[in-house]
Each structure stands twice: as structure tokens, then as C-alpha cells.
PDB file of C-alpha atoms in Angstrom:
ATOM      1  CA  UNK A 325      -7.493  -5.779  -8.368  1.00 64.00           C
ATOM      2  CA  UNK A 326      -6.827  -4.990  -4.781  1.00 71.00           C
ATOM      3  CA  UNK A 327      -8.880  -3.021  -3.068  1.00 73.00           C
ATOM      4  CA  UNK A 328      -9.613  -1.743   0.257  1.00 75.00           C
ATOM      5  CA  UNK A 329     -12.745  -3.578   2.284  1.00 76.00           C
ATOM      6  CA  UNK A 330     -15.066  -3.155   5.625  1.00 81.00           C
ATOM      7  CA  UNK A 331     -16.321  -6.021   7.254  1.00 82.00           C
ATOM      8  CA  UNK A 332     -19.910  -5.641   8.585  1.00 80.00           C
ATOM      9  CA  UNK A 333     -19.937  -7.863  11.145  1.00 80.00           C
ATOM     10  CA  UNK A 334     -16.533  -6.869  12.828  1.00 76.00           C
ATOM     11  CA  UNK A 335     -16.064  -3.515  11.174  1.00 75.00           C
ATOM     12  CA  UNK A 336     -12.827  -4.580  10.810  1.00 79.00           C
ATOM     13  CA  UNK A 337     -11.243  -2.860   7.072  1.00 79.00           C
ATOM     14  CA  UNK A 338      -8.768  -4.862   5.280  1.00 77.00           C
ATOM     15  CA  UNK A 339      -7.246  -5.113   1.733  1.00 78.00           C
ATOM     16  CA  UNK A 340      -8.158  -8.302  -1.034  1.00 80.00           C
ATOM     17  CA  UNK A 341      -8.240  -8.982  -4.606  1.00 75.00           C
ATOM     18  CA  UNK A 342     -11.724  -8.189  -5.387  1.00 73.00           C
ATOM     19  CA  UNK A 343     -11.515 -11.105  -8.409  1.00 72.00           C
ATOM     20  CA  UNK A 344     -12.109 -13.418  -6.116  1.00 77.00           C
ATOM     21  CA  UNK A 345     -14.778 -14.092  -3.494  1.00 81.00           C
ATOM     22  CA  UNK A 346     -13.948 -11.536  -0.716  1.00 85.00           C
ATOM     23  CA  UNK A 347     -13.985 -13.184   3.146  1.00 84.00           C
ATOM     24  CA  UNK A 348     -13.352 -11.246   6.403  1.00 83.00           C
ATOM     25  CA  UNK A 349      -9.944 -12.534   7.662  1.00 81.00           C
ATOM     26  CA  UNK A 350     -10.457 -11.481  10.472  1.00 79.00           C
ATOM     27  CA  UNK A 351     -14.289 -12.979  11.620  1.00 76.00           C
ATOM     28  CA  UNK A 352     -14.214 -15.298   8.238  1.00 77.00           C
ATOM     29  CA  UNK A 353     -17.527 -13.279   7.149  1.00 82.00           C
ATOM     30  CA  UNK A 354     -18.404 -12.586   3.630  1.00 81.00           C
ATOM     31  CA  UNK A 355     -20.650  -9.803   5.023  1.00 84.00           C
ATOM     32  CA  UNK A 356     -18.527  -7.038   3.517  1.00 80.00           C
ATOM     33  CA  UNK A 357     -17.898  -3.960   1.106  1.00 82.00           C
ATOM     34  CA  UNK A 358     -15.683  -1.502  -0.537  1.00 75.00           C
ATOM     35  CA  UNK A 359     -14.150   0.962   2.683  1.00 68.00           C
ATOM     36  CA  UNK A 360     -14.836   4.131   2.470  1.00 56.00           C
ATOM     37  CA  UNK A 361     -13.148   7.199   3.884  1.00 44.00           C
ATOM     38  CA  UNK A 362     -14.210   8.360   7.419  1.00 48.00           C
ATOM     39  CA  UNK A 363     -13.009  12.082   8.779  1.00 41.00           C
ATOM     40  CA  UNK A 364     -13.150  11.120  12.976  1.00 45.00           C
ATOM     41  CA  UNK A 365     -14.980  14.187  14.328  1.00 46.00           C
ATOM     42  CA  UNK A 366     -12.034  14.685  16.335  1.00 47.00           C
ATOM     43  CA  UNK A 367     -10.245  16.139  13.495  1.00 43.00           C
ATOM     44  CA  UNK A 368     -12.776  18.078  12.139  1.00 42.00           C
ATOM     45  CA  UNK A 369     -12.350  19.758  15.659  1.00 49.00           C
ATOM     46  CA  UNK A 370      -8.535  19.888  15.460  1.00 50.00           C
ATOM     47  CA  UNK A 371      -7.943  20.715  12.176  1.00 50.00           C
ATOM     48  CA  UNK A 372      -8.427  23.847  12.402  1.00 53.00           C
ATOM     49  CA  UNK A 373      -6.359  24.234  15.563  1.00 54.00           C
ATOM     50  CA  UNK A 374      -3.240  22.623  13.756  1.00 53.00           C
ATOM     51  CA  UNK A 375      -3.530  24.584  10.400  1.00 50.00           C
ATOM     52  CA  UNK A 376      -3.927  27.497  12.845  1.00 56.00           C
ATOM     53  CA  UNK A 377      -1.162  26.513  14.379  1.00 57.00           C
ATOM     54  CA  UNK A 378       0.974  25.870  11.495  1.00 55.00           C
ATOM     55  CA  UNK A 379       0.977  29.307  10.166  1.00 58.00           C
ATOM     56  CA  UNK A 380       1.609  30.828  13.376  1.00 53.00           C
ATOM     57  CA  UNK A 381       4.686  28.310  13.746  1.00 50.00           C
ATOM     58  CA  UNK A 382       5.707  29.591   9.676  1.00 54.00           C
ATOM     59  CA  UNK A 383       5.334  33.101  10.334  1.00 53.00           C
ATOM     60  CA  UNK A 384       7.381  33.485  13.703  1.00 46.00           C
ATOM     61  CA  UNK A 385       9.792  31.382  12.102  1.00 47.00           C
ATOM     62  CA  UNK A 386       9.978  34.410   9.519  1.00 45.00           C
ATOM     63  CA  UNK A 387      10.666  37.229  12.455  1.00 45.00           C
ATOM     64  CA  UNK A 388      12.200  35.483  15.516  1.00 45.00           C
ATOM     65  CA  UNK A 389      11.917  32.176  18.067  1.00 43.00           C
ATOM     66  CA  UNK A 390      13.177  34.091  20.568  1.00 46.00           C
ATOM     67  CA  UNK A 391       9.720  33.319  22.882  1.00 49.00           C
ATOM     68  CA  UNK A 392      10.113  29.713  21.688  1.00 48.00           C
ATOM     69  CA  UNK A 393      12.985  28.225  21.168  1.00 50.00           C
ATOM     70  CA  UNK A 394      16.382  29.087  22.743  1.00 51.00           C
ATOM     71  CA  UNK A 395      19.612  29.050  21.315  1.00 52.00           C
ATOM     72  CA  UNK A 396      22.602  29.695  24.510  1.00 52.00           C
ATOM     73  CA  UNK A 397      20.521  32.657  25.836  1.00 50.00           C
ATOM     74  CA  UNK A 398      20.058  34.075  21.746  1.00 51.00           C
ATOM     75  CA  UNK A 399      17.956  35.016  19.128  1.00 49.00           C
ATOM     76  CA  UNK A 400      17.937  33.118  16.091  1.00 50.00           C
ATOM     77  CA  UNK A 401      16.566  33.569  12.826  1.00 51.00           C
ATOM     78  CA  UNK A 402      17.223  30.190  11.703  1.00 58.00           C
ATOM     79  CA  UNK A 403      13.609  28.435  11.372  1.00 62.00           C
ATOM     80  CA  UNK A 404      13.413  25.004  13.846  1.00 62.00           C
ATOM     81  CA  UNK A 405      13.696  21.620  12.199  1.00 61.00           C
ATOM     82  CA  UNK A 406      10.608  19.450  11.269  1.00 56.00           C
ATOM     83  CA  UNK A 407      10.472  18.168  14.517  1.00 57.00           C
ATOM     84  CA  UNK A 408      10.722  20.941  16.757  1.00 62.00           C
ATOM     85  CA  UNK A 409       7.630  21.571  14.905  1.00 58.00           C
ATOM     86  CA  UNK A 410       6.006  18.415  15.133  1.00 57.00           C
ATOM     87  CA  UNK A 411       6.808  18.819  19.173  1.00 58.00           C
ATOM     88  CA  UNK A 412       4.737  22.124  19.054  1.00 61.00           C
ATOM     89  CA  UNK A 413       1.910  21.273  17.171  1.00 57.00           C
ATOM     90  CA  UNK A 414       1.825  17.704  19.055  1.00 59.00           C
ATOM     91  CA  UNK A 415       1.450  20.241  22.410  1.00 60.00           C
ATOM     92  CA  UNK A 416      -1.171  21.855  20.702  1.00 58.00           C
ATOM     93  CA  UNK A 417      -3.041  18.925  20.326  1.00 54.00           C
ATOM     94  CA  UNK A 418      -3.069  17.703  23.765  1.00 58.00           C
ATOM     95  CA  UNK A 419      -3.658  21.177  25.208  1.00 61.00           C
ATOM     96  CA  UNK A 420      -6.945  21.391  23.107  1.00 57.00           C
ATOM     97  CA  UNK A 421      -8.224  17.868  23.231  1.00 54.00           C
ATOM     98  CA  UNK A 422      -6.779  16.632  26.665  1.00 55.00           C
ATOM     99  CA  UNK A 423      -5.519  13.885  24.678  1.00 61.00           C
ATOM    100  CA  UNK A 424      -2.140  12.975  23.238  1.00 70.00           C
ATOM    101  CA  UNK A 425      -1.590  12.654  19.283  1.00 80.00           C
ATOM    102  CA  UNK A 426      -1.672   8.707  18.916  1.00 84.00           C
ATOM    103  CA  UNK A 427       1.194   6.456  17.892  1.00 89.00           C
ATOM    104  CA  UNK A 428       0.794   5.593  13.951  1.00 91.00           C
ATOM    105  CA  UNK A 429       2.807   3.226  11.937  1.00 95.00           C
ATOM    106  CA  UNK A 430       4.445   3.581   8.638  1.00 94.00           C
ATOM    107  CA  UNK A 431       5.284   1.050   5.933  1.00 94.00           C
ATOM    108  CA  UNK A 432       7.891   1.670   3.027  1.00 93.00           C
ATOM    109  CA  UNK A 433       7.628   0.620   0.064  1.00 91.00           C
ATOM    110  CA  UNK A 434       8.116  -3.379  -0.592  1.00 90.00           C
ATOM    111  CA  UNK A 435      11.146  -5.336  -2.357  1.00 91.00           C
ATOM    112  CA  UNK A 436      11.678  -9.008  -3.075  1.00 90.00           C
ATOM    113  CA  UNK A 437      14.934 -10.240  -3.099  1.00 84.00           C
ATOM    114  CA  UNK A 438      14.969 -13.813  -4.120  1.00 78.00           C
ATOM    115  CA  UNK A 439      13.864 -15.907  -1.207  1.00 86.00           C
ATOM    116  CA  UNK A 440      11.516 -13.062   0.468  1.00 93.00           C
ATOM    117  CA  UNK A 441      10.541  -9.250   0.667  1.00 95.00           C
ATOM    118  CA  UNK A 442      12.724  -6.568   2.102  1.00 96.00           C
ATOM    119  CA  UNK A 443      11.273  -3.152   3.702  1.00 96.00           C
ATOM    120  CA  UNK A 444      11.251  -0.684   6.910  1.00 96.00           C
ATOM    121  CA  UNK A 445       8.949   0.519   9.455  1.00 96.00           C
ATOM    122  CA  UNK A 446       8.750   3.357  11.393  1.00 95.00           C
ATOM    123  CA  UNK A 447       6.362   4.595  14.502  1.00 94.00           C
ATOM    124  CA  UNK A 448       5.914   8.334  15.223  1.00 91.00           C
ATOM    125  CA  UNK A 449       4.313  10.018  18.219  1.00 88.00           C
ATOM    126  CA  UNK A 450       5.765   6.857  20.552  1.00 89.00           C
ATOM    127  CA  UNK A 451       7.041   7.919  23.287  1.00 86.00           C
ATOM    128  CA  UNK A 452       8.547   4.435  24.981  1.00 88.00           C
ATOM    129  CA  UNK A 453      11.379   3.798  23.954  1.00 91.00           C
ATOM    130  CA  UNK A 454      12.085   0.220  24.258  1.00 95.00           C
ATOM    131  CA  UNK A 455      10.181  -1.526  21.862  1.00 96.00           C
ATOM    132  CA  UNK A 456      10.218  -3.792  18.835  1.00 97.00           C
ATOM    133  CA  UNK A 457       8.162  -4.057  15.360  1.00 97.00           C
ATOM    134  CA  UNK A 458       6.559  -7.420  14.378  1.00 97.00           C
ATOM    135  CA  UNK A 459       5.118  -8.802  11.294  1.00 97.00           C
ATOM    136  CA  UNK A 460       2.097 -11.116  12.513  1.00 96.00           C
ATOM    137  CA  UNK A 461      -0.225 -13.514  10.659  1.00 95.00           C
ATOM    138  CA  UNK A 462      -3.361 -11.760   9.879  1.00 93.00           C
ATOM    139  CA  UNK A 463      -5.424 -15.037  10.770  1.00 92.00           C
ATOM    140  CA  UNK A 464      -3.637 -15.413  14.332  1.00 92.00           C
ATOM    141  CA  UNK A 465      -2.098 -12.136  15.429  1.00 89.00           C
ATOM    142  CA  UNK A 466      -0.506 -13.991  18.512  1.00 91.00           C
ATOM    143  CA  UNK A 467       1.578 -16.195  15.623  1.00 95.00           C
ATOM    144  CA  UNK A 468       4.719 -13.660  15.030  1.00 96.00           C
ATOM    145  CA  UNK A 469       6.432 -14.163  11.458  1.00 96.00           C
ATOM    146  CA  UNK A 470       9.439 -11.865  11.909  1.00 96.00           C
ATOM    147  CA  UNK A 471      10.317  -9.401  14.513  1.00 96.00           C
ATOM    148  CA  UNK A 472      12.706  -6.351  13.897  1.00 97.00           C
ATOM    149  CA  UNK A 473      13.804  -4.503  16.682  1.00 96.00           C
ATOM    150  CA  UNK A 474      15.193  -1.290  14.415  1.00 96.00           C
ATOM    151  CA  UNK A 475      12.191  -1.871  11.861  1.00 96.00           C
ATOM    152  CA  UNK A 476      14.374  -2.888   8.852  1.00 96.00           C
ATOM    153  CA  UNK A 477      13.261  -6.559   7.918  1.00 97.00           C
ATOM    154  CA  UNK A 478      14.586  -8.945   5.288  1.00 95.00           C
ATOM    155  CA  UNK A 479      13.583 -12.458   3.923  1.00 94.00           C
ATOM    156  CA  UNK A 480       9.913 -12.192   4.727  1.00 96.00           C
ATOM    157  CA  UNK A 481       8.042 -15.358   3.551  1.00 95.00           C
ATOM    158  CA  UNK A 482       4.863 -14.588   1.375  1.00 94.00           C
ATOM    159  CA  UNK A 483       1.580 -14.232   2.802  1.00 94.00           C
ATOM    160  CA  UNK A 484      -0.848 -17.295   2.477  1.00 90.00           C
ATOM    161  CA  UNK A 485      -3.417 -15.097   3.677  1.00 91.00           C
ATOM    162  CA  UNK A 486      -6.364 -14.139   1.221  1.00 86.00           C
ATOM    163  CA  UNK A 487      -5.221 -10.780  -0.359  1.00 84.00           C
ATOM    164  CA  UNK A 488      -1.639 -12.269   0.615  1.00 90.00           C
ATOM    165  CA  UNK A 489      -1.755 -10.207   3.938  1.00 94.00           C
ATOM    166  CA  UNK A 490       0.109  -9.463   6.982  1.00 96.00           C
ATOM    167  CA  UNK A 491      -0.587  -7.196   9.762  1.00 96.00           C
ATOM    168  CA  UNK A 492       1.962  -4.647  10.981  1.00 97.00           C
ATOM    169  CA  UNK A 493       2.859  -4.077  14.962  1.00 96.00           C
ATOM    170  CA  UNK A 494       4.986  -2.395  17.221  1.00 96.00           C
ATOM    171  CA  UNK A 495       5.541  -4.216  20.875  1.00 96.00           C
ATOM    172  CA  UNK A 496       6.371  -2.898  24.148  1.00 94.00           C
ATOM    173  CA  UNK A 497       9.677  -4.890  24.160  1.00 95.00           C
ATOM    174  CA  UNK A 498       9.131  -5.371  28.268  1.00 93.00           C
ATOM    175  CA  UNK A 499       5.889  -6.618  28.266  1.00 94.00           C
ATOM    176  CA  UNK A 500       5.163  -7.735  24.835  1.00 93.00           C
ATOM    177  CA  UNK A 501       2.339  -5.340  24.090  1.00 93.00           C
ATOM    178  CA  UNK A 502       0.784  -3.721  21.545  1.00 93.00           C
ATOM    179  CA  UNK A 503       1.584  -0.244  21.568  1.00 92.00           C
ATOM    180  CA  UNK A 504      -0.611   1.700  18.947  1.00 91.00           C
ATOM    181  CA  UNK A 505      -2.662   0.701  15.953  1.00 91.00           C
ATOM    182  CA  UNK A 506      -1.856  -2.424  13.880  1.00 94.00           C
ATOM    183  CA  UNK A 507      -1.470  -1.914  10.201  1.00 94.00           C
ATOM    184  CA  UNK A 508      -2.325  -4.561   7.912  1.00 93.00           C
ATOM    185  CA  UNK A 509      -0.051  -4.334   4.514  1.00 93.00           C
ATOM    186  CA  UNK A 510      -1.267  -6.389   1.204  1.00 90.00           C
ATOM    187  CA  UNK A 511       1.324  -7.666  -1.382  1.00 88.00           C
ATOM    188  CA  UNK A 512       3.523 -10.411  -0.115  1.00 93.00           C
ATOM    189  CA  UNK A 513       2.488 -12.578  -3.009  1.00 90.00           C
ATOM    190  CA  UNK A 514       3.826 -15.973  -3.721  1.00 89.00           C
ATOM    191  CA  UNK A 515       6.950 -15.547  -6.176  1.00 89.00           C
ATOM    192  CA  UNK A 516       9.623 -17.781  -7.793  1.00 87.00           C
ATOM    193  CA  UNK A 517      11.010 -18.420 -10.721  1.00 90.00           C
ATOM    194  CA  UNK A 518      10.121 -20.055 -14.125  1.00 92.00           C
ATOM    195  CA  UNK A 519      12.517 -22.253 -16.463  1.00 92.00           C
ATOM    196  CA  UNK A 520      10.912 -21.234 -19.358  1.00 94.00           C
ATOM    197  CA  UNK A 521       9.970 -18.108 -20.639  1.00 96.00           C
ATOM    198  CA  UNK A 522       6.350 -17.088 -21.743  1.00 97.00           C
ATOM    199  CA  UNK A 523       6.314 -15.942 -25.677  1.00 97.00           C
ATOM    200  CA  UNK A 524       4.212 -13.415 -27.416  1.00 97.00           C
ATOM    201  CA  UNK A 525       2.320 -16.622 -28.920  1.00 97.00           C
ATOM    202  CA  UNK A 526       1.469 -18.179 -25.605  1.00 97.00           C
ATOM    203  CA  UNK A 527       0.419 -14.548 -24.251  1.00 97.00           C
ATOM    204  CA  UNK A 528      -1.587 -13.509 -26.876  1.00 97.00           C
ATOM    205  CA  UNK A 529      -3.915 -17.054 -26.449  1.00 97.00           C
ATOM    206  CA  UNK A 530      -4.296 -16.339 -22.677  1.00 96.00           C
ATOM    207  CA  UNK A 531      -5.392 -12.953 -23.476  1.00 96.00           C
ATOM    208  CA  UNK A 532      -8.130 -13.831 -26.456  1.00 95.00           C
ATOM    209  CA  UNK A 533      -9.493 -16.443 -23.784  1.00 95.00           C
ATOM    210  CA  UNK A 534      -9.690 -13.679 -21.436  1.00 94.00           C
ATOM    211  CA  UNK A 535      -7.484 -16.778 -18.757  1.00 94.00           C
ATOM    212  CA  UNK A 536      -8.405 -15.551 -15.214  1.00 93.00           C
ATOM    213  CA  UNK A 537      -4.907 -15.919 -14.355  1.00 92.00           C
ATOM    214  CA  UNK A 538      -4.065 -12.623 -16.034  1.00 94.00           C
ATOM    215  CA  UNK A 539      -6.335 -11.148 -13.846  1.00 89.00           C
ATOM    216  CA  UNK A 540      -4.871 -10.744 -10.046  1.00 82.00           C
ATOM    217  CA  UNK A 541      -1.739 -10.328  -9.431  1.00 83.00           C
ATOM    218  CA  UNK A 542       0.279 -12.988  -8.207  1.00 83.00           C
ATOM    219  CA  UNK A 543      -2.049 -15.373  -9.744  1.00 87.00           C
ATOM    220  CA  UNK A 544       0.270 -16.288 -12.923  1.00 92.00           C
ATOM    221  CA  UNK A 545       4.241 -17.377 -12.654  1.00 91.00           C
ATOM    222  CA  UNK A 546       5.069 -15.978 -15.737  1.00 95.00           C
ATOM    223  CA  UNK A 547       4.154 -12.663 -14.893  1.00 95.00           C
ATOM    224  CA  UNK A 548       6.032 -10.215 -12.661  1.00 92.00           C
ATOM    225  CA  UNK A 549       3.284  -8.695  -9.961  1.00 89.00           C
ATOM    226  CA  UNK A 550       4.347  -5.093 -11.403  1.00 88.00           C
ATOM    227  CA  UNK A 551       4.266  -5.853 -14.913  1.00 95.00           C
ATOM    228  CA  UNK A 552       3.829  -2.416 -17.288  1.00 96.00           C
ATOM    229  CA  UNK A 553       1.738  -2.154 -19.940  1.00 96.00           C
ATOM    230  CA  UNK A 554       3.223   0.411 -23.204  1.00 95.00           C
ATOM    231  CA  UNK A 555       0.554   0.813 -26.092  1.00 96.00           C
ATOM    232  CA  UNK A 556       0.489   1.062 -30.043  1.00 94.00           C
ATOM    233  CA  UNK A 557      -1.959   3.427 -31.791  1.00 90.00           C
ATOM    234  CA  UNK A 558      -3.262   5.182 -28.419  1.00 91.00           C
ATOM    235  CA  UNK A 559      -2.975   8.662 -28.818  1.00 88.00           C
ATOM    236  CA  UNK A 560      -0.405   9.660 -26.086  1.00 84.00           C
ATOM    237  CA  UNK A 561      -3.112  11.654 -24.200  1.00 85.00           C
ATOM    238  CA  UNK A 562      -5.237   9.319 -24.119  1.00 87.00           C
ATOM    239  CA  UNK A 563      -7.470   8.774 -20.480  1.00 86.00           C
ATOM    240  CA  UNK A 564      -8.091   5.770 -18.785  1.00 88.00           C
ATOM    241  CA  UNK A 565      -5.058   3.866 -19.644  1.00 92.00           C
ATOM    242  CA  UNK A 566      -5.208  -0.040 -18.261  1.00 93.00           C
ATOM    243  CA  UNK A 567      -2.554  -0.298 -15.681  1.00 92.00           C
ATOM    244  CA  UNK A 568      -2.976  -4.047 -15.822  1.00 94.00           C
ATOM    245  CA  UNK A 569      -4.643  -6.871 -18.434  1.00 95.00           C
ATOM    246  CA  UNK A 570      -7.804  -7.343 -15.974  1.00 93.00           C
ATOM    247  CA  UNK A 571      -8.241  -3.462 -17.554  1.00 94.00           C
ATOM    248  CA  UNK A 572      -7.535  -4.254 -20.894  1.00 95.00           C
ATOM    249  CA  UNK A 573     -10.090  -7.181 -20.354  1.00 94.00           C
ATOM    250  CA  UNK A 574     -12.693  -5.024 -20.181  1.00 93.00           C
ATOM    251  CA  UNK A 575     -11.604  -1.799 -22.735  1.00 93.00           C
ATOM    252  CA  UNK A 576     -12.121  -5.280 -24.948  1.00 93.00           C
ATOM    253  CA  UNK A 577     -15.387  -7.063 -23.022  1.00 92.00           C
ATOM    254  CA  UNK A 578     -16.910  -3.093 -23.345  1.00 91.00           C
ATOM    255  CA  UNK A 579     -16.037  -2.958 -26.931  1.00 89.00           C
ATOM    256  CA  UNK A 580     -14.388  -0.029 -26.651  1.00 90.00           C
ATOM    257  CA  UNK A 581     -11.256  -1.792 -28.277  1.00 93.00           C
ATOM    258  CA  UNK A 582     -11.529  -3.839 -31.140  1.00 93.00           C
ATOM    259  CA  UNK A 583      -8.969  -5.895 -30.379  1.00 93.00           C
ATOM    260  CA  UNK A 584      -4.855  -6.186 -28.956  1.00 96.00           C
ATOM    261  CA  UNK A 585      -2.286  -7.678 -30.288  1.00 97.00           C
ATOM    262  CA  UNK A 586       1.430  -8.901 -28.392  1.00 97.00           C
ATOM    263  CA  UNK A 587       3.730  -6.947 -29.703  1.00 96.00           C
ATOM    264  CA  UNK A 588       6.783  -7.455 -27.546  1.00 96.00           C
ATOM    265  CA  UNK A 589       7.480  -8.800 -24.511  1.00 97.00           C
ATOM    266  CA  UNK A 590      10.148  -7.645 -21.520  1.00 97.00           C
ATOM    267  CA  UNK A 591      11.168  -9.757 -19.069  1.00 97.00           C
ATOM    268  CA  UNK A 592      13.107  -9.842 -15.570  1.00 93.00           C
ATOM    269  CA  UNK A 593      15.875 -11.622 -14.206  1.00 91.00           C
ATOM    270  CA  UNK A 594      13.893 -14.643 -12.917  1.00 92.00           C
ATOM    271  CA  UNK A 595      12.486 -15.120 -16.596  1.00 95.00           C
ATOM    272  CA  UNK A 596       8.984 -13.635 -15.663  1.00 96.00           C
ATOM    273  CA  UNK A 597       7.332 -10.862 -18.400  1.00 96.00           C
ATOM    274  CA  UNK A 598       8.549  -7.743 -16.811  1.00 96.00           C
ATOM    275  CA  UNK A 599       7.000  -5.415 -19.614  1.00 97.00           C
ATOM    276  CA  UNK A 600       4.151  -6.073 -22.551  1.00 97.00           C
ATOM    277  CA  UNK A 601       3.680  -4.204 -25.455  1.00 97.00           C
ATOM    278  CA  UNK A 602      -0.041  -4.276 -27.281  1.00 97.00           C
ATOM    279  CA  UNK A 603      -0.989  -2.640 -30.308  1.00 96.00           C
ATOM    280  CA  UNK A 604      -4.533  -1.451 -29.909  1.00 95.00           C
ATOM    281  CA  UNK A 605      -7.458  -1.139 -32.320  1.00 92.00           C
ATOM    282  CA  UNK A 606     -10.279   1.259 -30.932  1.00 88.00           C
ATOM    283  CA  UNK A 607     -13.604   0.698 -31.931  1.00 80.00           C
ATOM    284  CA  UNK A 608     -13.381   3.617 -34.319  1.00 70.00           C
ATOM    285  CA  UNK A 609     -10.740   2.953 -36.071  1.00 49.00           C
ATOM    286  CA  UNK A 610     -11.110   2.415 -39.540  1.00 37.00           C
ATOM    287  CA  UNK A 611      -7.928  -0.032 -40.082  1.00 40.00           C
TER     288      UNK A 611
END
């Protein structure tokens, strides 16, 4: 499963399958663990400020801008857009700290399209505005994969980077830069597609050998990375669903299943098993 880890020796945090044996790629150190979330004590200072400053924001939104925003020389009652308020609140910020709210990346969600994967990136809180976004090898962030100077990229190879990797940027497009905070972005997993399709048969034996293949994703050709999972004789409330078979593996390893059984198999364009059904028998079951 991917998870989120923190290098010890570098303090670097990255993401990785945590099936396999987990290396730094940034310092190549095995010296790590599972992140966990830090609160900087800046915001436990500021927080309080913005929230603070959010209601004030709502609530003479609700009676009149008149003191804040202008509108030709009159009062409006129509509240400011999104980011007027973001402008305000940013102010805030800086006023308090004596420090301006930091550039941050964001990622959209990931497609593949055949020959690579397709999504966007924006940066808020940047205030150059000539620059460029770059998607870097995680192993050699001077080696730039793609660039994208409106953040909208297409055909991006997969990652060959453990936890199939690559680290996010945005460039000063004058002096070739970094700009803010890199973001590193797991998923780009190897994908193609297979002549011949997988059957119920051929599933079921992987999954009574418990084949490691089944367990990270990317790892098996025959099986789409976001392959669902639909269940027989769970009760439809049921908690703790498996989301994927290296769950199912251990409802079964656990005994808290008796066993599964293939019932039907889905599968996507390039012949890969897009959906698997399993009947289940729980441990208390008496059939």
C-alpha cells in the first residue's frame, strides 16, 4: 500500500509502497518511518488570527464593504469573491507575522491516456508572474521530465522511481529557479496493455497462493491500478471493507474470513480486470 514516509537521516518525507523494502530516494537511506502530521508553531499562532479574521470578513460582508472594498465611489451589499478574500486574510498574515503567506503547489487528480498520464498544476500565493511548472526526477531534481508553462501536462512517462515518484516544481522562468516548495506526487506506475485477458480461474489461484503481485499496485499487468472490489454475503454495513486484495489477504491470513471465491470479473479497455467480484465466507458463518 502506499504510504507516506520520513527519512531520518535527511528528514526528507516522501511516499512508497510499504510491501516492499522502503529506501530514502532522496539520501538512499533505509533509516526511515511512517510521517506523521506536524502543526508548525507558526500556525498555531496564526490560526487564530485568520479564523478571527474570517468571521469578521463573513459578517461585514452581511452589512456593508463600504470601509473595504469600493465599488465607483458606492456601497455594495454584494459579498467580495473568494479572492478578494484570500487578498485580505493574506494581509492579515503578513501584518501579524512580518512574513508573507508562502507559495504552495497543487496537484489534480491523475489520468492515463494510453502512452502517459495527463493532469494540472496550480501555484497560489506567487506573486511573479513569469514562471513555468516542471515535473523532475525525484533521484536528480536538476534532470527535468516535462515542463508546462500553463501547468496542464500530457504524455508523462511513468516513474521508475521506487514508489513510482516524481517531484513537482514551479521555476522562475528568467532565472530557472525554484520558486516555493517542491511537491513530490506518487502514482505514475508502469502501464500497458495485455493480449490476453485474466479469467476468474487464473485469479482465484493467485489469490489462494496469496501471489505478491496482487499486492502493490502496479505490480501485476492484468490488473488496472484502481481496480474495485464489490462483495457477496457482507452485510452492506459492514466496517472495514478491503479496498484492495493486499486487504482481503489479511481479512483471510487473520481468519476473520473463511475463505473468497471469484465471482466475476470486469475489465477495461486495455483488457486489464477493471472490477472483481468475491463472495465471502466469514468465520461465523455457518454455510
Amino acid at each position: 500500500m502506499i504510504r507516506k514516509f520520513e527519512c531520518k537521516n535527511c528528514k526528507k518525507r516522501f511516499e512508497a509502497d510499504d510491501a516492499n523494502e522502503v529506501v530514502c530516494p532522496h539520501c538512499q537511506s533505509d533509516n526511515v518511518e511512517y510521517a506523521t502530521f506536524h502543526i508548525p508553531s507558526k500556525v498555531w499562532k496564526t490560526s487564530g488570527i485568520i479564523v478571527l479574521m474570517i468571521g469578521v470578513v463573513y459578517g461585514l460582508s452581511l452589512v456593508s464593504w463600504e470601509n473595504l472594498f469600493a465599488n465607483g465611489g458606492k456601497e455594495t451589499a454584494t459579498p467580495p469573491d473568494s479572492d478578494t478574500i484570500r487578498i485580505v486574510l493574506n494581509q492579515q498574515y503578513t501584518n501579524e507575522t512580518g512574513e508573507e503567506i508562502p507559495p504552495e503547489i497543487e496537484i489534480g487528480s491523475r489520468t492515463f491516456e494510453g502512452v502517459g498520464y495527463s493532469f494540472a498544476a496550480t501555484v497560489k500565493n506567487l506573486k511573479v508572474t513569469d514562471f513555468y511548472y516542471a515535473v523532475l526526477d525525484p533521484y536528480n531534481e536538476q534532470n527535468v521530465i516535462v515542463r508546462s508553462d500553463d501547468g496542464r501536462f500530457k504524455d508523462v512517462p511513468y516513474s521508475k522511481a521506487d514508489g513510482s515518484i516524481y517531484t513537482i516544481a514551479v521555476f522562475d522562468a528568467k532565472t530557472d529557479t525554484i520558486l516555493c516548495k517542491m511537491e513530490q506526487v506518487t502514482g505514475f506506475i508502469k502501464q500497458k496493455s495485455v493480449s490476453k485477458k485474466m479469467s476468474v480461474s487464473e485469479l482465484q489461484a493467485k489469490i489462494d497462493k496469496r501471489d505478491p503481485s496482487l499486492m502493490g499496485v502496479g505490480e501485476n499487468d492484468y490488473l488496472s491500478p484502481n481496480y474495485t472490489l464489490t462483495f457477496v454475503g457482507l452485510p452492506k454495513d459492514a466496517p472495514n471493507k478491503p479496498e484492495n486484495l493486499y486487504d482481503v489477504f489479511e481479512k483471510l491470513d487473520m481468519e476473520t474470513w473463511t475463505s473468497v471465491k471469484v465471482s466475476s470479473l470486469e475489465y477495461d479497455d486495455m483488457n486489464r480486470i477493471s472490477g472483481i467480484t468475491l463472495k465471502v465466507q466469514e468465520s461465523n458463518d455457518n454455510f
